[in-house]
Coordinates of C-alpha atoms in Angstrom, one line a residue:
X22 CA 8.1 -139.5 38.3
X23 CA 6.6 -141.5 35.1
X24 CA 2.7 -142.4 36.9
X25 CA 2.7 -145.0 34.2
X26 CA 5.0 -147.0 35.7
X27 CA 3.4 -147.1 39.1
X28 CA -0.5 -146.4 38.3
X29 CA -1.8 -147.9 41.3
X30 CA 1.2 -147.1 43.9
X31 CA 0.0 -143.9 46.0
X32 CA 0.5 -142.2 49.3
X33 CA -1.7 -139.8 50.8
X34 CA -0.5 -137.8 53.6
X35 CA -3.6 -135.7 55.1
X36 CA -3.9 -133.6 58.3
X37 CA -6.2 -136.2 60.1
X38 CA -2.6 -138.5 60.8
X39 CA -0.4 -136.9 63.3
X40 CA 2.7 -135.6 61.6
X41 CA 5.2 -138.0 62.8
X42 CA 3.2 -140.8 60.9
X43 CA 3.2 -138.7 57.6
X44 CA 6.7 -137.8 57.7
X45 CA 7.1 -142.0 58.0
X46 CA 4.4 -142.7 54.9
X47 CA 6.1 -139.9 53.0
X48 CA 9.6 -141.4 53.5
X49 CA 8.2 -145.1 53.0
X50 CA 6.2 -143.9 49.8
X51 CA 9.3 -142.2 48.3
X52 CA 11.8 -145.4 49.4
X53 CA 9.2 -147.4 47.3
X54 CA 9.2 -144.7 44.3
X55 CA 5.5 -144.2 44.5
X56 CA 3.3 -141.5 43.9
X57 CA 3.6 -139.1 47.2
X58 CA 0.5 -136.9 47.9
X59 CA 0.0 -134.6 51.1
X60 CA -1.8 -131.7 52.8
X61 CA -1.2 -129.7 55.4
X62 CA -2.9 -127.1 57.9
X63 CA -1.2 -124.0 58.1
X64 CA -0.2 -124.2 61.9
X65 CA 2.2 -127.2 60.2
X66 CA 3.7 -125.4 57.3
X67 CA 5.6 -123.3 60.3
X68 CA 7.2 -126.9 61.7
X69 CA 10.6 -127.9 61.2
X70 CA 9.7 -130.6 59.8
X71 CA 8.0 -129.1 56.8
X72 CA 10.5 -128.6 54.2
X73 CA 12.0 -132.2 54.9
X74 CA 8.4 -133.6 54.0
X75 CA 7.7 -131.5 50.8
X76 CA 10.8 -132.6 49.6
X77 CA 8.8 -135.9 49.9
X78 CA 5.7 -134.8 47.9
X79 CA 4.5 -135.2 44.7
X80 CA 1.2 -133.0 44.8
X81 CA 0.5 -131.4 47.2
X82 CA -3.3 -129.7 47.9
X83 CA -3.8 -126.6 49.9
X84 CA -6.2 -123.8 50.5
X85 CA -5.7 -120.2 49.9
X86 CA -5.0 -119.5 53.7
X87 CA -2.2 -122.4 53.5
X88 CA -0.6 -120.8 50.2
X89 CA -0.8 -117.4 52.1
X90 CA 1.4 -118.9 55.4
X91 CA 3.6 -120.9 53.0
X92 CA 4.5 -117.6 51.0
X93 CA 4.7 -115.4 54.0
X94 CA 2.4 -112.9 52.3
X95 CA -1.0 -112.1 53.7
X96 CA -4.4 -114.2 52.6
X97 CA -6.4 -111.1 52.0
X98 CA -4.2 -109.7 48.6
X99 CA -5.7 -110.8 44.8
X100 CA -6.0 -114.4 45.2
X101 CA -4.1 -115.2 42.3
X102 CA -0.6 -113.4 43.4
X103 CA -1.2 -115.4 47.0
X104 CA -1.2 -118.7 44.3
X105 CA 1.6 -117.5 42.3
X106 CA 3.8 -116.7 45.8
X107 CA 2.9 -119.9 46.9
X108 CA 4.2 -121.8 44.1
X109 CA 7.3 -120.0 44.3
X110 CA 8.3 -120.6 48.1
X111 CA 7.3 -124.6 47.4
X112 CA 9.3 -124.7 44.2
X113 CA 11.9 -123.3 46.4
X114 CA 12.2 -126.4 48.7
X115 CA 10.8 -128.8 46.2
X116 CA 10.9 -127.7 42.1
X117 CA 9.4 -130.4 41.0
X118 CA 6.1 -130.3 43.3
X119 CA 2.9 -130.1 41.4
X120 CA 0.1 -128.5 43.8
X121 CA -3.4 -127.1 43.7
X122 CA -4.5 -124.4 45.7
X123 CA -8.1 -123.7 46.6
X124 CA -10.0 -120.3 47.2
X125 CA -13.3 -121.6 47.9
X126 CA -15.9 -119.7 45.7
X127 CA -13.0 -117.8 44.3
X128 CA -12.1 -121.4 42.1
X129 CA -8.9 -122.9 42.5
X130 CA -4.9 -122.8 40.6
X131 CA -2.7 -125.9 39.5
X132 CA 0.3 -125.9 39.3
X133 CA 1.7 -128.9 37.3
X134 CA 5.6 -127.9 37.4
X135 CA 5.5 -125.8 34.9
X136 CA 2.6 -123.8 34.1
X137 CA -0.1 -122.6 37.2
X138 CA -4.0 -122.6 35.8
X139 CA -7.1 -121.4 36.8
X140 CA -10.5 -123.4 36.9
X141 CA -13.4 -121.0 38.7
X142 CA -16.3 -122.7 40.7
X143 CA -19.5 -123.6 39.3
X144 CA -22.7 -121.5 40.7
X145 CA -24.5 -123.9 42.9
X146 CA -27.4 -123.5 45.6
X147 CA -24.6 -124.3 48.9
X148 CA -25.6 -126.2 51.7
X149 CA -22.3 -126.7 53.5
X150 CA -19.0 -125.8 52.2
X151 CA -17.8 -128.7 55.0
X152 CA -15.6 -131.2 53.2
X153 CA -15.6 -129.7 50.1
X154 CA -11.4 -128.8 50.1
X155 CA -11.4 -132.7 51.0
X156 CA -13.7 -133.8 48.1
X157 CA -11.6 -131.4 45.5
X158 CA -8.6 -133.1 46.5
X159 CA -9.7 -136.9 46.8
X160 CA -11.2 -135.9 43.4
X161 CA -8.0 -134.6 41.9
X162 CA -6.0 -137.8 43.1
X163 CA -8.7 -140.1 41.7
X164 CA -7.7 -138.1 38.5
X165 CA -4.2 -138.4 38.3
X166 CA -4.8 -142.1 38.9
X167 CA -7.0 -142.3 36.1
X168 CA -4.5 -140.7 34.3
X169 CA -6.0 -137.1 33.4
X170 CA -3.7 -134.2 33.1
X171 CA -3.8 -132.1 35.8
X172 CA -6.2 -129.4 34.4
X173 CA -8.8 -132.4 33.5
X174 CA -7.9 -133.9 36.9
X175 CA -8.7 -130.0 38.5
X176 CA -11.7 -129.9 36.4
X177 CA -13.3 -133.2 37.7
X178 CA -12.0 -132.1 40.9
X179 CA -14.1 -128.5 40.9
X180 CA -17.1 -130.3 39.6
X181 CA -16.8 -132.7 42.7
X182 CA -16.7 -130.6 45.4
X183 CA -19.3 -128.6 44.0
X184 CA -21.5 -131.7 44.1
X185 CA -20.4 -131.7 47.6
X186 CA -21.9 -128.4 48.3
X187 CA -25.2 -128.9 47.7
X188 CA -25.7 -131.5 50.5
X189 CA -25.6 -130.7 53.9
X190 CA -23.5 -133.4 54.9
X191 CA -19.4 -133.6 55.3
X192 CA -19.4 -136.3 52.8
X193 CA -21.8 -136.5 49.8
X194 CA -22.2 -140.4 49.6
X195 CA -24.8 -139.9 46.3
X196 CA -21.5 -138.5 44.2
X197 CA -20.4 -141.8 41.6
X198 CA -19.9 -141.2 38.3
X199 CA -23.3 -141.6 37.1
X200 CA -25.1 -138.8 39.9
X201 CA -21.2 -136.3 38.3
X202 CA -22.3 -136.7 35.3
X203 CA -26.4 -135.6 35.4
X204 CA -24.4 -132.8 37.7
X205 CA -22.4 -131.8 35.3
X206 CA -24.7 -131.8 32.6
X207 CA -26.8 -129.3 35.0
X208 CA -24.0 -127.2 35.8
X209 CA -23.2 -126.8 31.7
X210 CA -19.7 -128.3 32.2
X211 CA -17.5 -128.8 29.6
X212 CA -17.1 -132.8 29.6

């Protein structure tokens, strides 16, 4: 998939749309050659349905638990094995799938079809941790579309979500690029 050619064609296939209607997008999006994206809670990596879908997705953005139940291994071993089983069982169903994988304070893994790399979290003062796996990955799609690579993309990604963390709310409506950037700044992050 050359994102070049397509920069603003994008599907996003979250958990808040029943499956049915992702399975639909996902087929549509692919039909229409654009840029397929999709998450899924665990209780749906066990569907039937599943491996038909992934081999539907682009990137793909899960948590720790989700790589756990997609690689049949269990959530509690060294976080980075669970990633690099993970990315095995996916690339087994879909090798060209490019995924990240979040651990919460334990930082998060890309994998961009070739290589699988590490980014930890930033130490922030946390208020609620709710939204914060959305925020990484609306962060990391805004990426791609900007055109970063996927470690940049995973890097504005981490620095979003830990924004995120600091307010109490689901959705931190002060994040834009200006309020990132003072964040960032703060946190001593590598621009």
């Amino acid at each position: 998939y050359d994102v070049a050619q397509t920069p603003y064609q994008r599907v996003l296939a979250a958990p808040e749309v029943p499956l049915e209607a992702r399975a639909e997008l996902l087929r549509l999006g692919r039909q229409h050659r654009f840029f397929n994206t999709a998450s899924f809670t665990s209780g749906e990596l066990h569907d039937p349905r599943f491996p038909a879908m992934l081999g539907m997705v682009d990137f793909l953005a899960i948590n720790i638990d989700e790589a756990a139940t997609v690689a049949g291994v269990s959530a509690d071993g060294p976080r980075e094995d669970v990633a690099q089983a993970a990315i095995r069982a996916l690339r087994s169903i879909q090798p060209d799938i490019q995924c990240s994988i979040t651990a919460g304070k334990d930082g998060s893994w890309i994998w961009d079809s070739r290589s699988l790399s590490f980014a930890p979290t930033y130490g922030v003062d946390v208020a609620s941790t709710a939204g914060a796996g959305d925020s990484f990955f609306g962060a990391m799609i805004v990426g791609i579309a900007a055109g970063l690579t996927l470690p940049e993309a995973q890097q504005l990604a981490t620095l979003t979500a830990a924004m995120k963390i600091t307010c109490i709310h689901t959705i931190n409506k002060d994040i834009d690029r200006n309020t990132l950037r003072t964040f960032a700044r703060q946190a001593r992050a590598a621009l």
